[in-house]
Coordinates of C-alpha atoms in Angstrom, one line a residue:
Chain A
M1 CA 38.0 -13.3 -5.8
T2 CA 35.4 -10.7 -6.1
E3 CA 36.3 -7.2 -5.1
R4 CA 34.4 -6.1 -2.0
I5 CA 33.6 -2.6 -1.6
V6 CA 30.5 -2.0 0.6
G7 CA 30.7 -5.2 2.4
A8 CA 34.5 -5.2 2.9
R9 CA 34.1 -5.1 6.7
L10 CA 31.3 -7.6 7.1
G11 CA 33.7 -10.5 7.6
Y12 CA 34.8 -9.1 10.9
E13 CA 32.9 -10.0 14.2
D14 CA 33.3 -6.4 15.3
S15 CA 32.5 -4.6 12.1
E16 CA 30.2 -2.0 13.7
T17 CA 32.9 -0.7 16.1
L18 CA 34.9 2.4 15.5
S19 CA 38.2 0.7 16.1
R20 CA 37.6 -1.8 13.4
F21 CA 36.4 1.0 11.2
L22 CA 39.4 3.0 11.6
A23 CA 41.8 0.0 11.4
T24 CA 40.4 -0.7 7.9
G25 CA 40.6 2.5 6.1
G26 CA 37.7 4.5 7.7
D27 CA 37.6 8.2 7.7
Q28 CA 40.2 8.2 4.8
G29 CA 37.6 9.0 1.9
L30 CA 36.1 11.9 4.1
R31 CA 39.4 13.3 4.9
R32 CA 40.7 13.2 1.4
A33 CA 37.3 14.9 0.4
V34 CA 37.2 17.7 2.6
L35 CA 41.0 18.4 2.9
E36 CA 42.1 17.8 -0.6
M37 CA 39.2 18.1 -3.0
R38 CA 36.7 20.5 -4.1
P39 CA 33.1 19.4 -3.9
E40 CA 32.8 19.3 -7.6
E41 CA 35.8 17.0 -7.8
V42 CA 34.1 14.7 -5.5
A43 CA 31.0 14.8 -7.5
D44 CA 32.9 14.3 -10.7
E45 CA 34.4 11.0 -9.3
V46 CA 30.9 9.9 -8.7
T47 CA 29.9 10.6 -12.1
T48 CA 32.9 8.9 -13.6
A49 CA 32.2 5.9 -11.5
N50 CA 28.7 5.9 -13.0
L51 CA 27.2 4.6 -9.6
L52 CA 23.8 3.6 -10.1
G53 CA 21.4 4.4 -7.2
R54 CA 21.1 1.2 -5.1
G55 CA 17.7 1.7 -3.8
G56 CA 15.7 0.2 -6.7
A57 CA 15.2 2.7 -9.6
G58 CA 19.0 2.4 -10.5
F59 CA 19.3 6.2 -11.3
E60 CA 22.7 7.4 -11.9
A61 CA 23.9 9.0 -8.6
G62 CA 26.1 11.6 -10.1
R63 CA 23.3 12.9 -12.6
K64 CA 20.9 13.2 -9.6
W65 CA 23.2 15.5 -7.8
S66 CA 23.7 17.4 -10.7
M67 CA 20.0 18.0 -11.0
L68 CA 20.0 19.9 -7.8
R69 CA 18.4 23.4 -8.0
K70 CA 20.7 26.0 -7.2
A71 CA 19.5 27.4 -3.9
P72 CA 21.0 28.8 -0.6
R73 CA 19.7 25.9 1.4
R74 CA 19.6 22.3 0.4
Y75 CA 19.2 19.0 2.1
L76 CA 20.5 15.4 1.9
V77 CA 18.1 12.7 3.0
I78 CA 19.6 9.1 3.3
N79 CA 16.8 6.6 2.5
G80 CA 17.1 3.6 4.8
D81 CA 13.5 2.8 4.8
E82 CA 14.4 -0.6 3.3
S83 CA 11.0 -2.5 3.2
E84 CA 10.7 -4.1 -0.2
P85 CA 10.0 -7.6 0.5
A86 CA 13.1 -10.0 0.6
T87 CA 15.5 -7.1 0.5
F88 CA 17.9 -7.1 3.4
K89 CA 21.0 -5.3 2.3
D90 CA 20.6 -2.0 3.8
H91 CA 19.6 -3.7 7.1
L92 CA 23.0 -5.2 7.0
L93 CA 24.7 -2.1 6.2
V94 CA 23.3 -0.1 9.1
E95 CA 23.8 -2.7 11.8
R96 CA 27.1 -4.1 10.6
D97 CA 29.1 -1.0 9.2
P98 CA 27.3 2.3 10.4
H99 CA 30.4 4.1 10.4
Q100 CA 30.9 3.5 6.7
L101 CA 27.1 5.0 6.2
V102 CA 28.0 8.1 8.4
E103 CA 31.2 8.7 6.5
G104 CA 29.3 8.1 3.1
A105 CA 26.6 10.5 3.9
T106 CA 29.2 13.2 5.0
I107 CA 30.9 12.8 1.8
A108 CA 27.8 13.2 -0.1
A109 CA 26.8 16.2 1.8
Y110 CA 30.3 17.8 1.1
A111 CA 29.8 17.1 -2.6
I112 CA 26.4 18.8 -2.9
G113 CA 26.8 21.4 -0.3
A114 CA 23.9 20.2 1.9
S115 CA 23.0 22.3 4.7
L116 CA 21.7 19.5 6.7
V117 CA 21.8 15.7 6.5
V118 CA 19.0 13.4 7.8
I119 CA 19.3 9.7 7.9
Y120 CA 15.8 8.3 7.7
L121 CA 15.8 4.4 8.6
R122 CA 13.3 1.9 9.0
G123 CA 11.7 2.2 12.6
E124 CA 11.8 -1.6 12.7
F125 CA 15.8 -1.5 12.7
A126 CA 16.0 -0.9 16.3
L127 CA 19.7 -2.1 16.6
G128 CA 20.6 -0.3 13.3
L129 CA 19.1 2.9 14.8
E130 CA 21.3 2.5 18.0
R131 CA 24.4 1.6 16.0
V132 CA 24.1 4.6 13.6
Q133 CA 23.3 6.9 16.4
Q134 CA 26.4 5.7 18.2
A135 CA 28.5 6.0 15.0
I136 CA 27.0 9.7 14.6
N137 CA 28.1 10.4 18.1
E138 CA 31.5 9.1 17.7
A139 CA 31.8 10.9 14.4
Y140 CA 31.1 14.1 16.4
A141 CA 33.6 13.2 19.0
R142 CA 36.3 12.9 16.6
N143 CA 35.4 15.9 14.5
A144 CA 34.3 13.8 11.7
L145 CA 31.1 15.7 11.8
G146 CA 29.8 19.1 13.1
R147 CA 31.8 22.4 12.5
S148 CA 35.0 22.5 10.5
I149 CA 35.3 18.6 9.9
F150 CA 38.8 17.7 10.2
G151 CA 39.9 21.2 10.3
S152 CA 38.6 22.2 7.0
S153 CA 35.9 24.8 6.1
F154 CA 33.0 22.5 5.7
S155 CA 30.4 22.2 8.6
V156 CA 27.3 20.0 8.6
D157 CA 25.1 18.2 11.0
I158 CA 23.6 14.7 10.7
L159 CA 20.2 13.8 12.3
L160 CA 19.0 10.4 12.7
Q161 CA 15.0 10.0 12.0
P162 CA 13.2 6.7 12.7
G163 CA 10.5 5.9 10.4
A164 CA 7.5 4.2 12.1
G165 CA 6.4 1.3 9.7
A166 CA 5.0 2.2 6.3
Y167 CA 6.5 0.6 2.9
I168 CA 5.5 3.5 1.1
C169 CA 7.9 5.7 2.8
G170 CA 10.8 4.1 0.8
E171 CA 9.2 6.3 -2.0
E172 CA 11.3 9.5 -1.9
T173 CA 8.5 12.0 -1.9
S174 CA 6.7 10.1 0.7
L175 CA 9.6 9.7 2.7
I176 CA 10.0 13.6 2.8
E177 CA 6.3 14.0 3.6
S178 CA 7.0 11.4 6.5
L179 CA 10.0 13.6 7.5
E180 CA 7.9 16.7 7.6
G181 CA 5.9 14.8 10.2
K182 CA 2.9 13.9 8.0
R183 CA 1.3 10.9 6.7
G184 CA 3.5 9.2 4.0
F185 CA 1.5 10.1 1.1
P186 CA 3.6 10.2 -2.1
R187 CA 3.6 13.7 -3.9
I188 CA 2.0 14.4 -7.0
K189 CA 4.4 14.7 -10.0
P190 CA 5.5 17.1 -11.4
P191 CA 7.6 18.3 -9.9
Y192 CA 9.4 15.0 -10.6
F193 CA 12.6 15.3 -8.5
P194 CA 13.0 16.2 -5.0
A195 CA 16.2 18.0 -6.3
V196 CA 13.9 20.6 -7.5
I197 CA 11.4 20.7 -4.7
G198 CA 12.1 18.4 -1.7
L199 CA 12.2 18.7 2.0
Y200 CA 10.2 22.0 3.2
G201 CA 9.9 22.9 -0.6
E202 CA 13.9 23.2 -0.7
P203 CA 16.1 21.2 -3.2
T204 CA 16.8 17.8 -1.8
I205 CA 18.8 14.8 -2.7
V206 CA 17.6 11.4 -1.5
N207 CA 20.3 8.7 -1.7
N208 CA 19.9 5.4 -0.7
V209 CA 22.2 3.6 2.2
E210 CA 23.9 1.4 -0.1
T211 CA 24.5 4.1 -2.5
V212 CA 26.3 6.3 -0.1
S213 CA 28.0 3.6 1.5
N214 CA 30.1 3.3 -1.8
L215 CA 31.3 6.8 -1.6
P216 CA 34.2 6.4 0.9
W217 CA 35.7 3.7 -1.5
I218 CA 35.2 5.7 -4.5
V219 CA 36.8 9.0 -3.2
Q220 CA 39.7 6.8 -2.0
H221 CA 40.3 4.7 -5.1
G222 CA 38.7 7.2 -7.7
G223 CA 35.7 6.8 -9.9
A224 CA 37.7 5.2 -12.7
A225 CA 38.8 2.2 -10.3
F226 CA 34.9 1.8 -9.6
K227 CA 34.0 1.8 -13.3
A228 CA 36.6 -0.6 -14.0
L229 CA 34.7 -3.1 -12.2
G230 CA 31.5 -4.5 -13.8
E231 CA 30.4 -3.9 -17.3
G232 CA 28.6 -1.1 -19.6
R233 CA 26.2 1.0 -17.1
S234 CA 26.5 -1.6 -14.3
T235 CA 29.7 -0.8 -12.6
G236 CA 31.2 -1.7 -9.3
T237 CA 29.8 -4.3 -6.9
R238 CA 26.4 -4.8 -5.4
L239 CA 25.1 -6.6 -2.3
F240 CA 22.7 -9.1 -3.6
A241 CA 20.1 -10.3 -1.0
L242 CA 19.4 -14.1 -1.7
S243 CA 16.4 -15.6 -0.1
G244 CA 13.5 -18.4 -0.3
Q245 CA 14.1 -21.8 -0.9
V246 CA 18.0 -22.2 -1.2
Q247 CA 20.4 -24.1 0.9
R248 CA 22.1 -20.9 1.9
P249 CA 20.2 -17.6 1.7
G250 CA 22.4 -14.6 2.5
P251 CA 23.9 -11.3 1.3
Y252 CA 26.4 -11.7 -1.3
E253 CA 28.6 -8.9 -2.5
V254 CA 29.6 -9.5 -6.3
E255 CA 31.0 -7.6 -9.1
M256 CA 28.2 -6.3 -11.5
T257 CA 27.5 -8.5 -14.6
K258 CA 30.3 -11.0 -13.8
I259 CA 28.0 -13.8 -12.5
T260 CA 24.7 -15.3 -13.5
F261 CA 21.6 -15.9 -11.6
R262 CA 22.6 -19.5 -12.0
D263 CA 26.0 -19.0 -10.2
L264 CA 24.1 -16.8 -7.5
I265 CA 21.7 -19.7 -6.7
Y266 CA 23.8 -22.7 -7.2
G267 CA 27.3 -21.5 -6.7
K268 CA 29.4 -23.1 -4.1
E269 CA 30.2 -19.6 -2.4
Y270 CA 26.7 -18.2 -2.8
G271 CA 23.3 -20.1 -2.5
Q272 CA 24.5 -23.7 -2.9
G273 CA 21.4 -24.7 -4.7
L274 CA 18.2 -26.0 -3.7
H275 CA 17.2 -28.5 -1.1
P276 CA 17.8 -32.0 -2.4
D277 CA 15.1 -33.5 -4.8
R278 CA 13.7 -30.2 -5.5
S279 CA 13.8 -28.3 -8.6
L280 CA 13.3 -24.5 -9.5
I281 CA 10.0 -23.3 -10.7
A282 CA 10.6 -19.6 -10.6
F283 CA 12.6 -16.8 -8.9
I284 CA 12.3 -13.0 -8.8
P285 CA 15.5 -11.1 -9.8
G286 CA 14.8 -7.9 -8.0
G287 CA 12.3 -7.7 -5.2
V288 CA 8.6 -8.3 -5.5
S289 CA 7.9 -5.3 -7.6
A290 CA 9.8 -7.1 -10.3
P291 CA 8.4 -9.5 -12.9
W292 CA 9.4 -13.2 -12.2
F293 CA 12.0 -15.1 -14.1
F294 CA 12.1 -18.9 -14.8
P295 CA 14.6 -21.6 -15.1
E296 CA 15.3 -20.6 -18.8
N297 CA 16.3 -17.1 -17.4
L298 CA 19.1 -18.7 -15.1
D299 CA 22.0 -17.5 -17.4
I300 CA 21.4 -14.0 -17.3
P301 CA 24.1 -12.1 -15.7
L302 CA 23.4 -9.9 -12.7
G303 CA 23.6 -6.5 -14.6
Q304 CA 21.2 -3.7 -14.7
D305 CA 20.7 -3.6 -18.5
E306 CA 20.8 -7.3 -18.9
V307 CA 18.0 -8.2 -16.8
A308 CA 16.1 -5.0 -18.3
K309 CA 16.7 -6.6 -21.7
A310 CA 14.9 -9.9 -20.5
G311 CA 11.9 -8.1 -19.3
S312 CA 12.4 -7.6 -15.6
M313 CA 14.6 -5.6 -13.3
L314 CA 17.5 -5.9 -10.8
G315 CA 15.6 -3.5 -8.7
S316 CA 16.5 -3.6 -5.1
G317 CA 19.1 -6.4 -5.5
S318 CA 16.9 -9.1 -3.9
V319 CA 16.6 -12.6 -5.5
I320 CA 13.8 -14.9 -4.3
V321 CA 13.8 -18.6 -5.2
M322 CA 10.9 -20.9 -5.5
D323 CA 11.1 -24.5 -5.7
D324 CA 8.7 -27.0 -6.9
T325 CA 7.3 -27.6 -3.3
S326 CA 6.0 -24.1 -3.3
C327 CA 2.5 -23.0 -4.6
P328 CA 2.7 -20.0 -7.3
V329 CA -0.7 -19.1 -6.6
R330 CA 0.1 -18.7 -3.0
S331 CA 3.2 -16.8 -3.8
A332 CA 1.3 -14.3 -5.9
W333 CA -1.3 -14.0 -3.3
R334 CA 1.1 -13.3 -0.6
I335 CA 2.8 -10.5 -2.8
A336 CA -0.6 -9.0 -3.9
R337 CA -1.8 -8.9 -0.3
F338 CA 1.6 -7.2 0.7
F339 CA 0.7 -4.3 -1.7
A340 CA -2.9 -4.2 -1.1
R341 CA -1.9 -3.5 2.8
E342 CA 0.7 -1.0 2.1
S343 CA -1.2 1.0 -0.5
C344 CA -1.5 4.4 0.9
G345 CA -5.0 4.6 -0.6
Q346 CA -4.5 7.9 -2.6
C347 CA -5.1 6.5 -6.0
T348 CA -8.1 4.3 -6.9
P349 CA -6.5 1.8 -9.3
C350 CA -4.0 1.0 -6.5
R351 CA -6.3 1.0 -3.5
E352 CA -9.1 -0.9 -5.1
G353 CA -7.2 -3.0 -7.6
G354 CA -4.8 -4.3 -5.1
A355 CA -7.6 -5.3 -2.5
W356 CA -9.5 -7.1 -5.2
I357 CA -6.6 -9.0 -6.5
D358 CA -5.7 -10.0 -3.0
K359 CA -9.3 -11.4 -2.5
I360 CA -9.5 -13.2 -5.8
L361 CA -6.0 -14.8 -5.5
R362 CA -6.9 -15.9 -1.9
R363 CA -10.2 -17.5 -2.8
I364 CA -8.4 -19.5 -5.5
E365 CA -5.8 -20.6 -3.2
E366 CA -8.4 -21.7 -0.7
G367 CA -10.1 -23.6 -3.5
E368 CA -13.1 -21.3 -4.0
G369 CA -12.0 -19.8 -7.2
R370 CA -13.6 -20.1 -10.6
E371 CA -12.2 -20.1 -14.1
A372 CA -13.4 -16.8 -15.1
D373 CA -11.3 -15.5 -12.1
L374 CA -8.2 -15.8 -14.1
D375 CA -9.3 -13.3 -16.9
L376 CA -10.7 -11.1 -14.1
L377 CA -7.2 -10.9 -12.4
L378 CA -5.7 -10.0 -15.8
D379 CA -8.4 -7.4 -16.3
L380 CA -7.8 -5.9 -13.0
C381 CA -3.9 -5.8 -13.6
D382 CA -4.8 -4.0 -16.8
N383 CA -6.7 -1.4 -15.1
I384 CA -3.9 -0.6 -12.7
S385 CA -1.2 -0.7 -15.2
P386 CA -2.6 -0.6 -18.8
G387 CA -1.1 -3.1 -21.3
I388 CA 0.5 -5.1 -18.4
K389 CA 3.9 -4.5 -20.0
W390 CA 7.4 -3.8 -18.8
P391 CA 8.4 -1.3 -17.6
P392 CA 4.9 -0.9 -16.6
A393 CA 2.4 2.2 -17.5
Q394 CA 1.6 4.1 -14.6
T395 CA -2.1 5.3 -13.7
T396 CA -1.2 6.4 -10.2
I397 CA 0.8 8.9 -8.3
C398 CA 3.7 6.4 -7.5
V399 CA 4.9 3.2 -8.7
L400 CA 3.5 1.0 -5.9
G401 CA 0.3 0.7 -8.0
P402 CA 2.2 -0.6 -11.1
S403 CA 4.3 -3.0 -8.9
I404 CA 1.2 -5.2 -8.3
P405 CA 0.6 -6.7 -11.8
P406 CA 4.1 -8.2 -12.6
S407 CA 3.8 -11.0 -9.9
V408 CA 0.0 -11.7 -10.6
S409 CA 0.4 -11.8 -14.4
A410 CA 3.6 -14.0 -14.1
A411 CA 1.8 -16.4 -12.0
V412 CA -1.4 -16.7 -14.1
N413 CA 0.2 -16.8 -17.6
H414 CA 3.1 -19.2 -16.3
F415 CA 1.4 -21.4 -14.1
R416 CA -2.1 -21.4 -15.6
D417 CA -2.4 -25.3 -15.0
D418 CA -1.6 -24.8 -11.3
F419 CA -4.4 -22.2 -11.1
L420 CA -6.9 -24.7 -12.9
V421 CA -6.0 -27.5 -10.5
H422 CA -6.9 -25.2 -7.7
I423 CA -10.3 -24.4 -9.2
K424 CA -11.1 -27.9 -10.4
E425 CA -10.2 -29.8 -7.2
G426 CA -11.3 -26.9 -4.9
R427 CA -8.1 -27.2 -3.0
C428 CA -4.4 -26.2 -2.7
P429 CA -2.5 -29.2 -4.4
H430 CA 0.6 -28.1 -2.6
A431 CA -1.1 -27.5 1.0
Chain B
M1 CA -2.3 7.9 29.9
A2 CA -0.3 10.9 30.2
R3 CA 1.6 13.9 29.0
F4 CA 5.2 13.9 29.0
S5 CA 7.0 13.7 32.3
D6 CA 9.5 16.1 33.1
D7 CA 12.5 14.0 32.0
M8 CA 10.7 13.1 28.8
L9 CA 9.6 16.6 28.2
S10 CA 13.4 17.9 28.2
R11 CA 14.2 15.1 25.7
A12 CA 11.3 15.9 23.6
K13 CA 12.4 19.7 23.5
E14 CA 15.8 18.8 22.6
L15 CA 14.6 16.8 19.6
V16 CA 12.3 19.5 18.6
S17 CA 15.4 21.9 18.6
L18 CA 17.3 19.9 16.1
Y19 CA 15.1 20.3 13.1
P20 CA 14.5 23.5 10.8
D21 CA 11.0 22.9 11.2
P22 CA 9.6 21.4 14.5
R23 CA 7.0 19.4 12.9
S24 CA 9.6 17.1 11.5
A25 CA 9.8 15.9 15.3
T26 CA 6.4 14.4 15.1
I27 CA 7.2 11.0 14.5
P28 CA 10.2 10.9 16.8
L29 CA 8.1 12.4 19.6
C30 CA 5.4 9.8 18.9
H31 CA 7.9 7.2 19.7
L32 CA 9.0 8.9 22.7
A33 CA 5.6 8.9 24.1
Q34 CA 5.5 5.1 23.4
E35 CA 8.7 4.8 25.3
Q36 CA 7.1 6.5 28.2
D37 CA 3.5 4.7 28.0
G38 CA 4.0 1.8 25.6
Y39 CA 1.6 3.4 23.2
V40 CA 0.5 7.0 22.0
S41 CA -2.2 8.2 24.1
D42 CA -4.6 11.0 23.3
E43 CA -3.0 13.3 26.0
A44 CA 0.5 12.6 24.6
M45 CA -0.8 13.5 21.0
A46 CA -2.0 16.8 22.5
H47 CA 1.1 17.5 24.1
I48 CA 3.0 16.5 21.0
A49 CA 0.8 19.0 19.0
E50 CA 1.9 21.8 21.5
L51 CA 5.5 21.1 21.2
V52 CA 5.6 20.9 17.3
G53 CA 3.1 23.6 16.5
S54 CA 0.4 21.5 15.2
S55 CA -3.0 20.4 16.3
A56 CA -3.7 17.2 18.1
A57 CA -5.8 16.2 15.0
E58 CA -2.7 16.4 12.9
V59 CA -0.7 14.5 15.2
Q60 CA -3.3 11.9 15.1
G61 CA -3.5 12.1 11.3
T62 CA 0.0 11.3 11.1
A63 CA 0.3 8.6 14.0
S64 CA -2.6 6.5 12.6
F65 CA -0.8 5.9 9.4
Y66 CA 2.0 4.1 10.7
D67 CA 2.1 0.5 12.0
M68 CA 4.5 0.9 14.7
L69 CA 2.7 3.9 16.4
K70 CA 0.0 2.2 18.7
L71 CA -2.9 4.4 19.5
E72 CA -4.3 1.6 21.9
P73 CA -2.3 0.0 24.8
V74 CA -0.4 -3.3 23.8
G75 CA 1.6 -6.0 25.4
R76 CA 4.9 -5.5 27.0
Y77 CA 6.2 -7.5 24.3
V78 CA 4.9 -7.0 20.6
I79 CA 5.7 -10.2 18.7
G80 CA 5.8 -9.5 14.9
V81 CA 6.1 -12.8 13.0
C82 CA 7.0 -12.1 9.4
T83 CA 4.9 -13.9 6.9
N84 CA 6.0 -12.1 3.7
I85 CA 7.1 -14.2 0.6
A86 CA 10.8 -15.0 1.9
C87 CA 9.5 -16.1 5.3
M88 CA 6.3 -17.8 3.8
L89 CA 8.5 -20.0 1.5
R90 CA 10.5 -21.1 4.6
G91 CA 7.4 -22.1 6.8
A92 CA 6.4 -18.7 8.4
Y93 CA 2.7 -19.6 8.5
E94 CA 3.5 -22.6 10.6
V95 CA 5.3 -20.3 12.9
L96 CA 2.5 -18.0 13.1
E97 CA -0.2 -20.7 13.9
D98 CA 2.0 -22.1 16.5
A99 CA 2.4 -18.6 18.0
E100 CA -1.4 -18.5 18.2
K101 CA -1.5 -21.7 20.1
V102 CA 1.6 -21.2 22.3
L103 CA 0.2 -17.6 23.4
G104 CA -3.2 -18.6 23.2
I105 CA -4.4 -15.6 21.4
P106 CA -5.3 -14.8 17.7
V107 CA -3.3 -12.4 15.5
G108 CA -3.9 -8.8 16.8
G109 CA -4.7 -10.0 20.4
T110 CA -2.9 -9.4 23.7
T111 CA -2.5 -12.1 26.4
E112 CA -4.8 -11.5 29.6
D113 CA -1.4 -10.8 31.5
G114 CA -0.6 -8.0 29.4
L115 CA 2.8 -9.5 28.5
F116 CA 2.3 -10.5 24.7
T117 CA 0.6 -9.0 21.7
L118 CA 0.8 -11.1 18.4
E119 CA 1.1 -9.6 15.1
E120 CA 1.5 -10.8 11.5
V121 CA 4.0 -8.4 9.9
E122 CA 5.3 -7.6 6.5
C123 CA 8.9 -8.2 5.4
I124 CA 11.2 -7.2 8.3
A125 CA 14.4 -7.4 6.1
H126 CA 15.8 -10.5 8.0
C127 CA 15.1 -13.0 4.9
D128 CA 18.6 -14.8 5.3
H129 CA 17.1 -15.9 8.9
A130 CA 13.7 -17.0 7.6
P131 CA 11.2 -17.6 9.0
A132 CA 11.9 -14.6 11.1
A133 CA 10.1 -12.5 13.9
Q134 CA 10.7 -9.3 15.9
V135 CA 9.9 -8.9 19.5
N136 CA 9.6 -5.1 20.1
Y137 CA 11.5 -4.7 16.8
R138 CA 14.6 -6.8 18.0
Y139 CA 15.2 -9.9 15.7
F140 CA 14.9 -13.5 16.1
G141 CA 15.2 -16.3 13.6
P142 CA 15.2 -18.7 12.0
L143 CA 12.3 -19.9 14.0
D144 CA 10.5 -23.2 14.4
D145 CA 7.8 -24.3 16.9
E146 CA 10.6 -25.2 19.3
S147 CA 12.6 -22.2 19.2
F148 CA 9.5 -20.0 19.0
R149 CA 8.5 -21.8 22.5
S150 CA 11.8 -21.2 23.8
L151 CA 11.7 -17.5 22.9
I152 CA 8.5 -16.9 24.7
A153 CA 9.8 -18.8 27.8
R154 CA 13.1 -16.7 27.9
L155 CA 11.0 -13.5 27.5
R156 CA 8.6 -14.6 30.3
D157 CA 11.6 -15.4 32.6
G158 CA 13.1 -12.1 32.0
E159 CA 16.2 -13.8 30.4
L160 CA 16.0 -11.3 27.4
D161 CA 15.5 -8.1 29.4
D162 CA 18.8 -6.6 28.3
E163 CA 18.2 -7.3 24.7
V164 CA 14.6 -6.6 24.5
P165 CA 13.4 -3.5 26.4
P166 CA 9.6 -3.1 26.8
H167 CA 7.6 -2.1 24.0
G168 CA 8.0 1.6 22.8
T169 CA 11.6 1.8 23.7
L170 CA 13.2 2.2 20.5
I171 CA 16.5 3.7 20.5
R172 CA 18.5 3.5 23.7
V173 CA 21.4 5.4 22.5
R174 CA 20.9 9.1 23.1
R175 CA 22.3 11.8 20.8
E176 CA 25.4 13.2 22.0
A177 CA 26.6 16.2 19.9
P178 CA 27.1 19.8 20.3
P179 CA 23.9 21.9 19.8
A180 CA 22.8 21.8 16.2
I181 CA 24.6 24.4 14.0
P182 CA 22.1 27.1 13.4
M183 CA 20.7 27.1 9.8
T184 CA 21.6 30.8 9.4
E185 CA 25.2 30.1 10.1
I186 CA 25.2 27.3 7.7
D187 CA 23.5 29.5 5.0
R188 CA 26.0 32.2 5.5
E189 CA 28.8 29.5 4.9
R190 CA 27.2 28.1 1.9
A191 CA 26.5 31.5 0.4
G192 CA 30.4 32.1 0.7
D193 CA 31.1 28.8 -1.0
Q194 CA 28.9 29.7 -4.0
E195 CA 30.6 33.2 -4.4

């Protein structure tokens, strides 16, 4: 039986209610933190836990906090702008366990001494926004938020900010711009970290929804207990989002490193395999920014370093399965088109390169490609991210640009014959 | 359409008061304008600029960046069919084609009665219910031609009125909290912590 942490309440029909929350350990982490621990002690537990950020980059949460510039005013922003295609774990957490999120955010605020917390959620999460606002209201009503939380000397407010539909706002500096009322343009680096210059120019920590949702458990059980789960740098559990052509897509919380992609896709308690008479051609291990994996990669464990060693990333924790009825050209095109649409347009390689790749892949898929297009695609990828290597080289302000080549190069290199059939026959053989 | 009505204006002012910098209320106020008019009108943007201390051009600069903020009127129900990879692999383009037929409009169009606007959208994070769609940002899925037709029929008949408010109404739960703690008070408290 896998230990469940962030998803512990998801089995209950009424997981979003205050009564279920309180009946299942709710508030205990926050009470312990503000009444029995000093802020540094809370931060130490998180460092001990080696909690890696769950948004995509996998940066150690404790280390991020330790980089916070000393200043009288500092902010905490919770990133719930989950928009990486095929990623739906934060959607689940905000809708089904909003109290845990608010508790986790308040614990983080205490640990770093935040002056104000803003929970920034994707605007498209209408129900999630309502439930988190409800949870915030109920937290104020029982003094789990506001002045002198639970009678302690710690006071803080939480605001709920709805986004308005822009993938790029998941990038933390873009999110901050958006939160300042501007277009969601990523900021030029350096400064590399909002912990130095963030919201309103003040030091700011941006933590993902799932990351802070782990905090109540870590405070209650200790960082060592969290670290005891998983292996190496990959500690605790993670909520994996399985989608695409499997029998049972869904969110599955598993202990890090303990199961493989084969287990997740084919296992009885997880994806239950592919549809009858179909076979796997590829899967993407961590959101569409990640290089594709193929059947020979199935036995890699779900761990940060294990996946990195094999040339991809665990990223946002979303696993997309493609079977042999799907067209790899079409899949690569749809992913490229997404990036082309969501590019903020500031940097030429991303803005122009993405649009070109979208057009070329589309014409190949529609049977109007030519053989020279294959080299042209790789050349464009090379211009966006020189060397087309992993981890990718960056020519742009943010990582959206370098996220385009992995799918394109994987498809072109691994499914070259499919591309050639499209070009020769003047049509998609899968259509 | 219009500037904020009295009731909306008091909600707008309350939102502005929450932030250390009033401009942070720009997007929330754009959502509020959409709640009032169904879209963000020029007049609303000018009013928002007054409230947050920026210019109408700046508000428009922001609003025009975001897919959810509509600068032209749209249907009462904005239907966003997701066709991104996870939904595409499970038949999203068939759903989208069918949607065009059922509604009699192309992607981007609005039905003549002003009831429906059809959009093709990027991943909406409902991939375990693929192919999925949203109506005014409320989730539906998995969809096929039959369930899509029935969804449209139920919307037309008003059966989903509770679940799906008119376009623009995003968060029906209002903030209920004591007035925001003044930043100066928090600054003093944190300064004490650091001594």
